[in-house]
PDB file of C-alpha atoms in Angstrom:
ATOM      1  CA  MET U   1     -93.769  27.039 -59.687  1.00 72.00           C
ATOM      2  CA  LEU U   2     -96.915  28.118 -57.847  1.00 92.00           C
ATOM      3  CA  ASP U   3     -96.175  30.117 -54.708  1.00 94.00           C
ATOM      4  CA  PHE U   4     -97.617  27.462 -52.392  1.00 97.00           C
ATOM      5  CA  LEU U   5     -95.345  24.737 -53.820  1.00 98.00           C
ATOM      6  CA  GLU U   6     -91.694  24.089 -53.021  1.00 97.00           C
ATOM      7  CA  SER U   7     -89.372  21.377 -54.283  1.00 97.00           C
ATOM      8  CA  ALA U   8     -87.660  19.318 -51.585  1.00 98.00           C
ATOM      9  CA  GLY U   9     -85.679  17.274 -54.115  1.00 97.00           C
ATOM     10  CA  HIS U  10     -85.893  13.498 -54.560  1.00 98.00           C
ATOM     11  CA  GLY U  11     -89.195  13.861 -56.426  1.00 98.00           C
ATOM     12  CA  ILE U  12     -90.881  15.436 -53.375  1.00 98.00           C
ATOM     13  CA  THR U  13     -92.953  18.622 -53.451  1.00 98.00           C
ATOM     14  CA  VAL U  14     -93.930  20.507 -50.287  1.00 98.00           C
ATOM     15  CA  ILE U  15     -97.482  21.855 -50.553  1.00 98.00           C
ATOM     16  CA  ASP U  16     -98.497  24.713 -48.263  1.00 98.00           C
ATOM     17  CA  THR U  17    -102.123  23.828 -47.523  1.00 98.00           C
ATOM     18  CA  GLY U  18    -102.978  27.384 -46.431  1.00 95.00           C
ATOM     19  CA  PHE U  19    -104.324  26.282 -43.053  1.00 94.00           C
ATOM     20  CA  HIS U  20    -104.279  29.129 -40.474  1.00 88.00           C
ATOM     21  CA  ARG U  21    -101.377  31.069 -42.057  1.00 90.00           C
ATOM     22  CA  PRO U  22     -98.683  30.667 -44.724  1.00 92.00           C
ATOM     23  CA  ARG U  23     -96.103  27.946 -44.095  1.00 92.00           C
ATOM     24  CA  PHE U  24     -97.860  26.425 -41.122  1.00 92.00           C
ATOM     25  CA  ASP U  25     -99.407  23.208 -42.458  1.00 96.00           C
ATOM     26  CA  ALA U  26     -97.849  21.086 -45.208  1.00 98.00           C
ATOM     27  CA  ALA U  27     -98.826  18.160 -47.369  1.00 98.00           C
ATOM     28  CA  TYR U  28     -96.370  16.348 -49.603  1.00 98.00           C
ATOM     29  CA  LEU U  29     -96.489  14.944 -53.114  1.00 98.00           C
ATOM     30  CA  ILE U  30     -94.039  12.173 -54.014  1.00 99.00           C
ATOM     31  CA  VAL U  31     -93.559  11.371 -57.711  1.00 98.00           C
ATOM     32  CA  GLU U  32     -91.702   8.293 -58.944  1.00 98.00           C
ATOM     33  CA  ASN U  33     -91.647   7.097 -62.564  1.00 98.00           C
ATOM     34  CA  GLY U  34     -94.882   8.863 -63.407  1.00 98.00           C
ATOM     35  CA  ARG U  35     -96.782   7.584 -60.371  1.00 98.00           C
ATOM     36  CA  ALA U  36     -97.669   9.681 -57.332  1.00 98.00           C
ATOM     37  CA  ALA U  37     -98.465   9.552 -53.637  1.00 99.00           C
ATOM     38  CA  TYR U  38     -99.622  12.228 -51.220  1.00 99.00           C
ATOM     39  CA  VAL U  39     -98.586  12.352 -47.562  1.00 98.00           C
ATOM     40  CA  ASP U  40    -101.147  14.242 -45.449  1.00 98.00           C
ATOM     41  CA  THR U  41    -103.774  16.501 -46.966  1.00 98.00           C
ATOM     42  CA  GLY U  42    -104.590  19.440 -44.724  1.00 97.00           C
ATOM     43  CA  THR U  43    -108.299  20.289 -44.594  1.00 96.00           C
ATOM     44  CA  ASN U  44    -111.019  20.250 -47.244  1.00 96.00           C
ATOM     45  CA  HIS U  45    -109.948  23.774 -48.226  1.00 96.00           C
ATOM     46  CA  ALA U  46    -106.565  22.420 -49.379  1.00 97.00           C
ATOM     47  CA  VAL U  47    -107.913  20.048 -52.035  1.00 98.00           C
ATOM     48  CA  PRO U  48    -107.543  22.532 -54.947  1.00 98.00           C
ATOM     49  CA  ARG U  49    -103.901  23.110 -53.981  1.00 98.00           C
ATOM     50  CA  LEU U  50    -103.230  19.384 -53.770  1.00 98.00           C
ATOM     51  CA  LEU U  51    -104.642  18.825 -57.241  1.00 98.00           C
ATOM     52  CA  ALA U  52    -102.726  21.835 -58.587  1.00 98.00           C
ATOM     53  CA  ALA U  53     -99.486  20.318 -57.269  1.00 98.00           C
ATOM     54  CA  LEU U  54    -100.204  17.172 -59.234  1.00 98.00           C
ATOM     55  CA  GLU U  55    -100.937  19.168 -62.382  1.00 98.00           C
ATOM     56  CA  ALA U  56     -97.687  21.107 -61.912  1.00 98.00           C
ATOM     57  CA  GLN U  57     -95.872  17.768 -62.220  1.00 97.00           C
ATOM     58  CA  GLY U  58     -97.653  17.066 -65.520  1.00 97.00           C
ATOM     59  CA  LEU U  59     -99.788  14.332 -63.970  1.00 98.00           C
ATOM     60  CA  GLY U  60    -103.496  13.697 -63.752  1.00 98.00           C
ATOM     61  CA  PRO U  61    -105.521  12.368 -60.811  1.00 98.00           C
ATOM     62  CA  ASP U  62    -105.377   8.845 -62.229  1.00 98.00           C
ATOM     63  CA  ALA U  63    -101.596   8.803 -61.597  1.00 98.00           C
ATOM     64  CA  VAL U  64    -102.032   8.753 -57.815  1.00 98.00           C
ATOM     65  CA  ASP U  65    -101.627   5.316 -56.240  1.00 98.00           C
ATOM     66  CA  TRP U  66    -101.539   6.227 -52.551  1.00 98.00           C
ATOM     67  CA  LEU U  67    -102.989   8.898 -50.306  1.00 99.00           C
ATOM     68  CA  ILE U  68    -101.163   8.480 -46.993  1.00 99.00           C
ATOM     69  CA  VAL U  69    -102.163  10.204 -43.758  1.00 98.00           C
ATOM     70  CA  THR U  70     -99.779  10.160 -40.811  1.00 98.00           C
ATOM     71  CA  HIS U  71    -102.744  10.276 -38.413  1.00 98.00           C
ATOM     72  CA  VAL U  72    -106.384  11.294 -38.498  1.00 96.00           C
ATOM     73  CA  HIS U  73    -106.268  14.733 -36.839  1.00 94.00           C
ATOM     74  CA  LEU U  74    -108.056  17.073 -39.193  1.00 94.00           C
ATOM     75  CA  ASP U  75    -105.133  19.349 -40.057  1.00 94.00           C
ATOM     76  CA  HIS U  76    -103.500  16.205 -41.478  1.00 97.00           C
ATOM     77  CA  ALA U  77    -106.416  14.143 -42.777  1.00 97.00           C
ATOM     78  CA  GLY U  78    -109.454  16.409 -42.890  1.00 97.00           C
ATOM     79  CA  GLY U  79    -109.323  16.691 -46.673  1.00 97.00           C
ATOM     80  CA  ALA U  80    -108.649  13.006 -47.333  1.00 98.00           C
ATOM     81  CA  GLY U  81    -112.222  11.956 -48.090  1.00 98.00           C
ATOM     82  CA  ARG U  82    -112.858  14.848 -50.456  1.00 97.00           C
ATOM     83  CA  LEU U  83    -109.510  14.362 -52.209  1.00 98.00           C
ATOM     84  CA  MET U  84    -110.180  10.636 -52.660  1.00 98.00           C
ATOM     85  CA  GLN U  85    -113.284  11.569 -54.651  1.00 98.00           C
ATOM     86  CA  HIS U  86    -110.920  12.988 -57.295  1.00 98.00           C
ATOM     87  CA  LEU U  87    -108.457  10.059 -57.334  1.00 98.00           C
ATOM     88  CA  PRO U  88    -109.945   7.032 -59.138  1.00 98.00           C
ATOM     89  CA  ASN U  89    -106.976   4.708 -58.632  1.00 98.00           C
ATOM     90  CA  ALA U  90    -105.782   5.738 -55.193  1.00 98.00           C
ATOM     91  CA  ARG U  91    -106.046   3.876 -51.930  1.00 98.00           C
ATOM     92  CA  LEU U  92    -106.044   5.655 -48.587  1.00 98.00           C
ATOM     93  CA  VAL U  93    -103.270   4.534 -46.230  1.00 98.00           C
ATOM     94  CA  VAL U  94    -104.065   5.104 -42.564  1.00 98.00           C
ATOM     95  CA  HIS U  95    -102.933   3.657 -39.237  1.00 98.00           C
ATOM     96  CA  PRO U  96    -105.035   0.643 -38.153  1.00 98.00           C
ATOM     97  CA  ARG U  97    -106.336   2.610 -35.146  1.00 97.00           C
ATOM     98  CA  GLY U  98    -107.493   5.454 -37.393  1.00 97.00           C
ATOM     99  CA  ALA U  99    -109.117   3.550 -40.264  1.00 97.00           C
ATOM    100  CA  ARG U 100    -112.606   3.403 -38.755  1.00 97.00           C
ATOM    101  CA  HIS U 101    -112.630   7.198 -38.426  1.00 96.00           C
ATOM    102  CA  MET U 102    -112.016   7.558 -42.153  1.00 97.00           C
ATOM    103  CA  VAL U 103    -114.925   5.217 -42.917  1.00 97.00           C
ATOM    104  CA  ASP U 104    -117.231   6.978 -40.461  1.00 97.00           C
ATOM    105  CA  PRO U 105    -115.853  10.406 -39.480  1.00 95.00           C
ATOM    106  CA  ALA U 106    -118.715  11.312 -37.116  1.00 94.00           C
ATOM    107  CA  ALA U 107    -116.709  10.739 -33.913  1.00 91.00           C
ATOM    108  CA  LEU U 108    -113.740  12.563 -35.424  1.00 88.00           C
ATOM    109  CA  MET U 109    -115.885  15.610 -36.149  1.00 90.00           C
ATOM    110  CA  ASP U 110    -117.491  15.499 -32.699  1.00 90.00           C
ATOM    111  CA  GLY U 111    -114.067  15.387 -31.060  1.00 84.00           C
ATOM    112  CA  ALA U 112    -112.822  18.356 -33.070  1.00 85.00           C
ATOM    113  CA  ARG U 113    -115.967  20.336 -32.244  1.00 89.00           C
ATOM    114  CA  ALA U 114    -115.361  19.652 -28.541  1.00 85.00           C
ATOM    115  CA  VAL U 115    -111.810  21.015 -28.785  1.00 78.00           C
ATOM    116  CA  TYR U 116    -112.352  23.999 -31.098  1.00 82.00           C
ATOM    117  CA  GLY U 117    -116.050  24.864 -30.787  1.00 88.00           C
ATOM    118  CA  GLU U 118    -118.749  24.643 -33.448  1.00 90.00           C
ATOM    119  CA  ALA U 119    -118.047  27.963 -35.195  1.00 91.00           C
ATOM    120  CA  VAL U 120    -114.309  27.375 -35.565  1.00 89.00           C
ATOM    121  CA  PHE U 121    -114.890  23.779 -36.662  1.00 89.00           C
ATOM    122  CA  GLU U 122    -117.272  24.815 -39.448  1.00 90.00           C
ATOM    123  CA  ARG U 123    -114.967  27.609 -40.592  1.00 91.00           C
ATOM    124  CA  ASP U 124    -111.758  25.603 -40.622  1.00 91.00           C
ATOM    125  CA  TYR U 125    -112.857  22.059 -41.439  1.00 92.00           C
ATOM    126  CA  GLY U 126    -116.429  21.728 -42.701  1.00 90.00           C
ATOM    127  CA  THR U 127    -117.965  18.326 -43.419  1.00 91.00           C
ATOM    128  CA  ILE U 128    -115.466  15.453 -43.371  1.00 94.00           C
ATOM    129  CA  GLU U 129    -116.218  13.092 -46.250  1.00 96.00           C
ATOM    130  CA  PRO U 130    -116.146   9.321 -45.566  1.00 97.00           C
ATOM    131  CA  VAL U 131    -113.963   6.878 -47.501  1.00 98.00           C
ATOM    132  CA  ALA U 132    -115.217   3.452 -48.533  1.00 98.00           C
ATOM    133  CA  ALA U 133    -113.638   0.701 -46.429  1.00 98.00           C
ATOM    134  CA  GLN U 134    -112.516  -1.225 -49.517  1.00 98.00           C
ATOM    135  CA  ARG U 135    -110.332   1.718 -50.556  1.00 98.00           C
ATOM    136  CA  ILE U 136    -108.416   1.779 -47.262  1.00 98.00           C
ATOM    137  CA  VAL U 137    -105.099   0.079 -46.466  1.00 98.00           C
ATOM    138  CA  SER U 138    -103.812  -0.106 -42.883  1.00 98.00           C
ATOM    139  CA  PRO U 139    -100.167  -1.210 -42.796  1.00 98.00           C
ATOM    140  CA  ALA U 140     -98.825  -2.914 -39.698  1.00 98.00           C
ATOM    141  CA  ASP U 141     -95.675  -1.763 -37.956  1.00 98.00           C
ATOM    142  CA  GLY U 142     -92.744  -2.391 -40.300  1.00 98.00           C
ATOM    143  CA  ASP U 143     -94.835  -2.946 -43.448  1.00 98.00           C
ATOM    144  CA  THR U 144     -93.639  -1.518 -46.764  1.00 98.00           C
ATOM    145  CA  LEU U 145     -95.709  -0.215 -49.668  1.00 98.00           C
ATOM    146  CA  GLU U 146     -94.166   0.608 -53.026  1.00 98.00           C
ATOM    147  CA  LEU U 147     -94.660   3.607 -55.269  1.00 98.00           C
ATOM    148  CA  ALA U 148     -93.511   2.517 -58.737  1.00 98.00           C
ATOM    149  CA  GLY U 149     -90.739   0.481 -57.109  1.00 98.00           C
ATOM    150  CA  ARG U 150     -89.900   3.124 -54.485  1.00 98.00           C
ATOM    151  CA  PRO U 151     -90.257   1.593 -50.999  1.00 98.00           C
ATOM    152  CA  LEU U 152     -92.166   3.463 -48.313  1.00 98.00           C
ATOM    153  CA  ARG U 153     -91.889   1.816 -44.882  1.00 98.00           C
ATOM    154  CA  PHE U 154     -94.371   2.437 -42.069  1.00 98.00           C
ATOM    155  CA  ILE U 155     -93.642   2.326 -38.354  1.00 98.00           C
ATOM    156  CA  ASP U 156     -95.997   2.785 -35.432  1.00 98.00           C
ATOM    157  CA  THR U 157     -95.159   6.057 -33.628  1.00 98.00           C
ATOM    158  CA  PRO U 158     -97.502   6.754 -30.692  1.00 98.00           C
ATOM    159  CA  GLY U 159     -96.922   9.669 -28.358  1.00 97.00           C
ATOM    160  CA  HIS U 160     -98.804  12.461 -30.073  1.00 97.00           C
ATOM    161  CA  ALA U 161    -101.644  10.073 -30.915  1.00 96.00           C
ATOM    162  CA  ARG U 162    -102.112   6.319 -30.817  1.00 97.00           C
ATOM    163  CA  HIS U 163    -103.266   6.346 -34.442  1.00 97.00           C
ATOM    164  CA  HIS U 164     -99.978   7.800 -35.688  1.00 98.00           C
ATOM    165  CA  HIS U 165     -97.408   6.253 -37.978  1.00 98.00           C
ATOM    166  CA  CYS U 166     -94.351   7.718 -39.696  1.00 98.00           C
ATOM    167  CA  ILE U 167     -93.151   6.861 -43.186  1.00 98.00           C
ATOM    168  CA  TRP U 168     -89.547   6.108 -44.122  1.00 98.00           C
ATOM    169  CA  ASP U 169     -88.555   7.063 -47.656  1.00 98.00           C
ATOM    170  CA  GLU U 170     -85.347   5.199 -48.453  1.00 97.00           C
ATOM    171  CA  ALA U 171     -84.791   7.191 -51.660  1.00 98.00           C
ATOM    172  CA  SER U 172     -84.295  10.436 -49.716  1.00 98.00           C
ATOM    173  CA  ARG U 173     -83.330   8.835 -46.392  1.00 98.00           C
ATOM    174  CA  GLY U 174     -86.037  10.869 -44.759  1.00 98.00           C
ATOM    175  CA  TRP U 175     -89.017  10.432 -42.451  1.00 98.00           C
ATOM    176  CA  PHE U 176     -92.443  11.910 -43.002  1.00 98.00           C
ATOM    177  CA  THR U 177     -93.071  12.644 -39.340  1.00 98.00           C
ATOM    178  CA  GLY U 178     -96.576  14.110 -39.017  1.00 98.00           C
ATOM    179  CA  ASP U 179     -96.605  15.512 -35.475  1.00 97.00           C
ATOM    180  CA  THR U 180     -94.260  12.983 -33.854  1.00 97.00           C
ATOM    181  CA  PHE U 181     -91.212  15.224 -34.341  1.00 95.00           C
ATOM    182  CA  GLY U 182     -92.947  18.400 -33.228  1.00 94.00           C
ATOM    183  CA  ILE U 183     -94.153  21.653 -34.774  1.00 94.00           C
ATOM    184  CA  GLY U 184     -91.649  23.852 -36.602  1.00 92.00           C
ATOM    185  CA  TYR U 185     -92.027  27.604 -36.799  1.00 87.00           C
ATOM    186  CA  GLN U 186     -90.772  29.270 -39.960  1.00 81.00           C
ATOM    187  CA  GLU U 187     -91.158  32.651 -38.276  1.00 84.00           C
ATOM    188  CA  LEU U 188     -88.572  31.705 -35.628  1.00 84.00           C
ATOM    189  CA  LEU U 189     -85.669  30.665 -37.843  1.00 77.00           C
ATOM    190  CA  SER U 190     -82.423  31.765 -36.206  1.00 76.00           C
ATOM    191  CA  ALA U 191     -78.688  31.387 -36.679  1.00 74.00           C
ATOM    192  CA  GLN U 192     -79.098  27.916 -35.155  1.00 80.00           C
ATOM    193  CA  GLY U 193     -81.843  27.027 -37.625  1.00 80.00           C
ATOM    194  CA  ARG U 194     -85.471  26.099 -37.182  1.00 84.00           C
ATOM    195  CA  HIS U 195     -87.262  26.302 -33.836  1.00 89.00           C
ATOM    196  CA  ILE U 196     -89.597  23.490 -32.836  1.00 92.00           C
ATOM    197  CA  ILE U 197     -91.871  22.484 -29.953  1.00 94.00           C
ATOM    198  CA  PRO U 198     -93.519  19.134 -29.213  1.00 97.00           C
ATOM    199  CA  SER U 199     -97.249  18.728 -29.714  1.00 96.00           C
ATOM    200  CA  SER U 200     -99.326  17.310 -26.860  1.00 95.00           C
ATOM    201  CA  THR U 201    -102.646  18.147 -28.522  1.00 85.00           C
ATOM    202  CA  PRO U 202    -105.611  16.373 -26.838  1.00 84.00           C
ATOM    203  CA  VAL U 203    -106.384  13.636 -26.125  1.00 86.00           C
ATOM    204  CA  GLN U 204    -103.752  10.901 -26.464  1.00 92.00           C
ATOM    205  CA  PHE U 205    -100.457  12.517 -25.467  1.00 95.00           C
ATOM    206  CA  GLU U 206     -98.057   9.963 -23.950  1.00 96.00           C
ATOM    207  CA  PRO U 207     -94.602  11.398 -23.242  1.00 97.00           C
ATOM    208  CA  ASP U 208     -92.797   8.092 -22.739  1.00 97.00           C
ATOM    209  CA  ALA U 209     -94.200   6.773 -26.009  1.00 97.00           C
ATOM    210  CA  MET U 210     -93.261   9.998 -27.805  1.00 97.00           C
ATOM    211  CA  ARG U 211     -89.687   9.721 -26.583  1.00 97.00           C
ATOM    212  CA  ARG U 212     -89.461   6.095 -27.751  1.00 98.00           C
ATOM    213  CA  SER U 213     -90.958   7.014 -31.135  1.00 98.00           C
ATOM    214  CA  ILE U 214     -88.439   9.811 -31.724  1.00 98.00           C
ATOM    215  CA  GLU U 215     -85.560   7.584 -30.663  1.00 97.00           C
ATOM    216  CA  ARG U 216     -86.804   4.938 -33.077  1.00 97.00           C
ATOM    217  CA  LEU U 217     -86.816   7.448 -35.923  1.00 98.00           C
ATOM    218  CA  LEU U 218     -83.215   8.318 -35.149  1.00 98.00           C
ATOM    219  CA  GLN U 219     -82.147   4.670 -35.390  1.00 97.00           C
ATOM    220  CA  ALA U 220     -82.490   4.905 -39.182  1.00 97.00           C
ATOM    221  CA  ASP U 221     -79.834   7.678 -39.272  1.00 97.00           C
ATOM    222  CA  PRO U 222     -82.164   9.986 -41.218  1.00 98.00           C
ATOM    223  CA  GLN U 223     -80.673  12.717 -43.366  1.00 97.00           C
ATOM    224  CA  ARG U 224     -83.868  14.775 -43.275  1.00 97.00           C
ATOM    225  CA  VAL U 225     -87.347  14.910 -41.819  1.00 98.00           C
ATOM    226  CA  TYR U 226     -90.501  16.100 -43.554  1.00 98.00           C
ATOM    227  CA  LEU U 227     -92.561  17.968 -40.983  1.00 97.00           C
ATOM    228  CA  THR U 228     -96.232  18.640 -41.501  1.00 97.00           C
ATOM    229  CA  HIS U 229     -95.624  21.834 -39.494  1.00 95.00           C
ATOM    230  CA  PHE U 230     -93.599  22.892 -41.547  1.00 93.00           C
ATOM    231  CA  GLY U 231     -91.467  21.601 -44.364  1.00 93.00           C
ATOM    232  CA  ALA U 232     -88.339  19.586 -45.072  1.00 95.00           C
ATOM    233  CA  THR U 233     -85.244  20.003 -42.936  1.00 94.00           C
ATOM    234  CA  GLY U 234     -81.909  18.267 -42.588  1.00 93.00           C
ATOM    235  CA  ASP U 235     -81.239  19.542 -39.062  1.00 90.00           C
ATOM    236  CA  VAL U 236     -82.340  16.234 -37.578  1.00 96.00           C
ATOM    237  CA  GLN U 237     -80.122  15.634 -34.548  1.00 95.00           C
ATOM    238  CA  ARG U 238     -80.404  19.168 -33.118  1.00 93.00           C
ATOM    239  CA  LEU U 239     -84.174  19.195 -33.558  1.00 94.00           C
ATOM    240  CA  ALA U 240     -84.513  15.755 -31.953  1.00 96.00           C
ATOM    241  CA  ALA U 241     -82.517  16.900 -28.930  1.00 95.00           C
ATOM    242  CA  LEU U 242     -84.582  20.104 -28.689  1.00 94.00           C
ATOM    243  CA  THR U 243     -87.856  18.170 -28.912  1.00 96.00           C
ATOM    244  CA  LEU U 244     -86.874  15.533 -26.354  1.00 97.00           C
ATOM    245  CA  ARG U 245     -85.618  18.155 -23.900  1.00 96.00           C
ATOM    246  CA  GLN U 246     -88.933  19.968 -24.119  1.00 97.00           C
ATOM    247  CA  VAL U 247     -90.999  16.764 -23.743  1.00 97.00           C
ATOM    248  CA  ASP U 248     -89.268  16.142 -20.427  1.00 97.00           C
ATOM    249  CA  ALA U 249     -89.749  19.768 -19.361  1.00 97.00           C
ATOM    250  CA  MET U 250     -93.438  19.699 -20.311  1.00 96.00           C
ATOM    251  CA  VAL U 251     -93.955  16.659 -18.092  1.00 96.00           C
ATOM    252  CA  ARG U 252     -92.300  18.457 -15.170  1.00 95.00           C
ATOM    253  CA  VAL U 253     -94.439  21.536 -15.753  1.00 94.00           C
ATOM    254  CA  ALA U 254     -97.624  19.455 -15.881  1.00 93.00           C
ATOM    255  CA  LEU U 255     -96.820  17.584 -12.679  1.00 92.00           C
ATOM    256  CA  GLU U 256     -95.818  20.733 -10.773  1.00 89.00           C
ATOM    257  CA  ALA U 257     -98.719  22.975 -11.822  1.00 83.00           C
ATOM    258  CA  PRO U 258    -101.816  23.129  -9.584  1.00 78.00           C
ATOM    259  CA  PHE U 259    -104.499  20.759 -10.805  1.00 69.00           C
ATOM    260  CA  ASP U 260    -107.490  22.711 -12.086  1.00 60.00           C
ATOM    261  CA  GLY U 261    -109.114  20.876 -14.990  1.00 54.00           C
ATOM    262  CA  SER U 262    -108.379  20.596 -18.690  1.00 48.00           C
ATOM    263  CA  ARG U 263    -108.243  24.359 -19.387  1.00 53.00           C
ATOM    264  CA  ASP U 264    -105.800  25.173 -16.592  1.00 69.00           C
ATOM    265  CA  HIS U 265    -104.528  28.755 -17.045  1.00 85.00           C
ATOM    266  CA  GLU U 266    -101.687  28.187 -14.606  1.00 88.00           C
ATOM    267  CA  LEU U 267    -100.493  25.318 -16.783  1.00 92.00           C
ATOM    268  CA  GLN U 268    -100.724  27.528 -19.875  1.00 93.00           C
ATOM    269  CA  ASP U 269     -98.670  30.240 -18.168  1.00 93.00           C
ATOM    270  CA  ARG U 270     -95.983  27.742 -17.212  1.00 94.00           C
ATOM    271  CA  LEU U 271     -95.850  26.327 -20.739  1.00 95.00           C
ATOM    272  CA  GLU U 272     -95.532  29.821 -22.175  1.00 95.00           C
ATOM    273  CA  ALA U 273     -92.594  30.511 -19.852  1.00 95.00           C
ATOM    274  CA  LEU U 274     -90.967  27.214 -20.885  1.00 95.00           C
ATOM    275  CA  TYR U 275     -91.318  27.899 -24.606  1.00 94.00           C
ATOM    276  CA  LEU U 276     -90.077  31.470 -24.282  1.00 92.00           C
ATOM    277  CA  GLU U 277     -87.030  30.211 -22.395  1.00 91.00           C
ATOM    278  CA  GLU U 278     -86.274  27.748 -25.199  1.00 90.00           C
ATOM    279  CA  TRP U 279     -86.817  30.476 -27.796  1.00 88.00           C
ATOM    280  CA  ARG U 280     -84.237  32.659 -26.068  1.00 87.00           C
ATOM    281  CA  ARG U 281     -81.802  29.763 -25.763  1.00 86.00           C
ATOM    282  CA  CYS U 282     -82.005  29.051 -29.502  1.00 80.00           C
ATOM    283  CA  GLY U 283     -81.019  32.578 -30.495  1.00 74.00           C
ATOM    284  CA  PRO U 284     -84.186  34.673 -30.400  1.00 66.00           C
ATOM    285  CA  VAL U 285     -85.744  36.008 -33.564  1.00 71.00           C
ATOM    286  CA  GLY U 286     -88.518  38.602 -33.339  1.00 74.00           C
ATOM    287  CA  ASP U 287     -89.910  40.250 -30.228  1.00 83.00           C
ATOM    288  CA  GLU U 288     -91.400  38.510 -27.232  1.00 88.00           C
ATOM    289  CA  ALA U 289     -94.933  39.840 -27.743  1.00 90.00           C
ATOM    290  CA  SER U 290     -95.035  38.498 -31.316  1.00 90.00           C
ATOM    291  CA  VAL U 291     -93.729  35.124 -30.164  1.00 90.00           C
ATOM    292  CA  ARG U 292     -96.409  34.934 -27.465  1.00 91.00           C
ATOM    293  CA  ASP U 293     -99.083  35.573 -30.113  1.00 92.00           C
ATOM    294  CA  LEU U 294     -97.538  33.046 -32.492  1.00 91.00           C
ATOM    295  CA  LEU U 295     -97.462  30.277 -29.881  1.00 93.00           C
ATOM    296  CA  ALA U 296    -100.791  31.071 -28.202  1.00 93.00           C
ATOM    297  CA  LEU U 297    -102.933  28.422 -29.918  1.00 89.00           C
ATOM    298  CA  ASP U 298    -100.370  25.653 -29.517  1.00 92.00           C
ATOM    299  CA  ILE U 299     -99.870  26.592 -25.859  1.00 94.00           C
ATOM    300  CA  GLU U 300    -103.620  26.288 -25.252  1.00 92.00           C
ATOM    301  CA  LEU U 301    -103.863  22.950 -27.054  1.00 91.00           C
ATOM    302  CA  ASN U 302    -100.720  21.572 -25.429  1.00 95.00           C
ATOM    303  CA  ALA U 303    -102.014  22.571 -21.999  1.00 93.00           C
ATOM    304  CA  GLN U 304    -105.268  20.737 -22.668  1.00 91.00           C
ATOM    305  CA  GLY U 305    -103.377  17.633 -23.776  1.00 93.00           C
ATOM    306  CA  LEU U 306    -101.070  17.719 -20.756  1.00 94.00           C
ATOM    307  CA  ALA U 307    -104.031  18.154 -18.408  1.00 91.00           C
ATOM    308  CA  VAL U 308    -105.747  15.100 -19.904  1.00 91.00           C
ATOM    309  CA  TRP U 309    -102.514  13.106 -19.550  1.00 94.00           C
ATOM    310  CA  ARG U 310    -102.075  14.285 -15.955  1.00 92.00           C
ATOM    311  CA  GLN U 311    -105.635  13.253 -15.101  1.00 90.00           C
ATOM    312  CA  ARG U 312    -104.959   9.775 -16.512  1.00 90.00           C
ATOM    313  CA  GLN U 313    -101.817   9.568 -14.355  1.00 89.00           C
ATOM    314  CA  ARG U 314    -103.824  10.474 -11.237  1.00 86.00           C
ATOM    315  CA  GLU U 315    -106.514   7.916 -12.051  1.00 85.00           C
ATOM    316  CA  SER U 316    -103.924   5.225 -12.714  1.00 79.00           C
ATOM    317  CA  ALA U 317    -102.188   5.964  -9.424  1.00 76.00           C
ATOM    318  CA  ALA U 318    -105.519   5.843  -7.571  1.00 74.00           C
ATOM    319  CA  ARG U 319    -106.377   2.444  -9.078  1.00 76.00           C
ATOM    320  CA  ALA U 320    -102.950   1.123  -8.110  1.00 75.00           C
ATOM    321  CA  VAL U 321    -103.517   1.846  -4.404  1.00 71.00           C
ATOM    322  CA  SER U 322    -107.205   0.891  -4.256  1.00 66.00           C
TER     323      SER U 322
END
């Protein structure tokens, strides 16, 4: 098998999209009775790997029925339009709140440029290709699509983003979780297992909604989760508890930190201290300096997301007393 592919069993292949670093960003290929579906795509740069994964299963592009994105952030859906150009029979499955951004990705690109800057955007993402509206399906909460008789059920899971859904695969009793379940770090595997932190990436973080979404996932008694960042794991209950504990702590940190705009360095410092404390609690792997470097980008993005959320809380409180 190619070195960027890994079998997760149950007809599921984990595809390392190559985004940022090895084993950071995953897409998935599900094969059932000669038909295929992708879950998430990574960026445009991942399209050759996605097609190679299909070829490794002895299938051609015409075997793909569904291209599913958990949400429209570009590390999950940036390559969807370009990949769809190779898949004559596929339909793109996207949350109802995200569909318009797949038809016209201009606002999506502008938002990413605002977060990352023009140079980083061009390097990492490039031009996002549109998808024709007639090729898009937007399942409602609780809807089921079938892949050659294999049911895939969609539930609305806001918290990380309002255009986020997760996909229940009954055959493996697993959830494809996008960013709802957090970001896993392969580099920080310990005796306890994988380490994970929540993602409050701008601009739609809602901690109460994230907690409800995670609790809803657990109601299905999942045996495994398929993380976009990164890979399949069966350590569901421990990771859920770790994620929920940190969501609550992140809210406390955001509310206690001095308010100083969306790039608040005090907030970043407090998040770093929180994540390092959790890293030590989980049985530390590696040295502290390396962990700081590893978490730096997510700390910056999480701080931005928390600052936006905190500003909304202040504005809501002000309206309530006006």
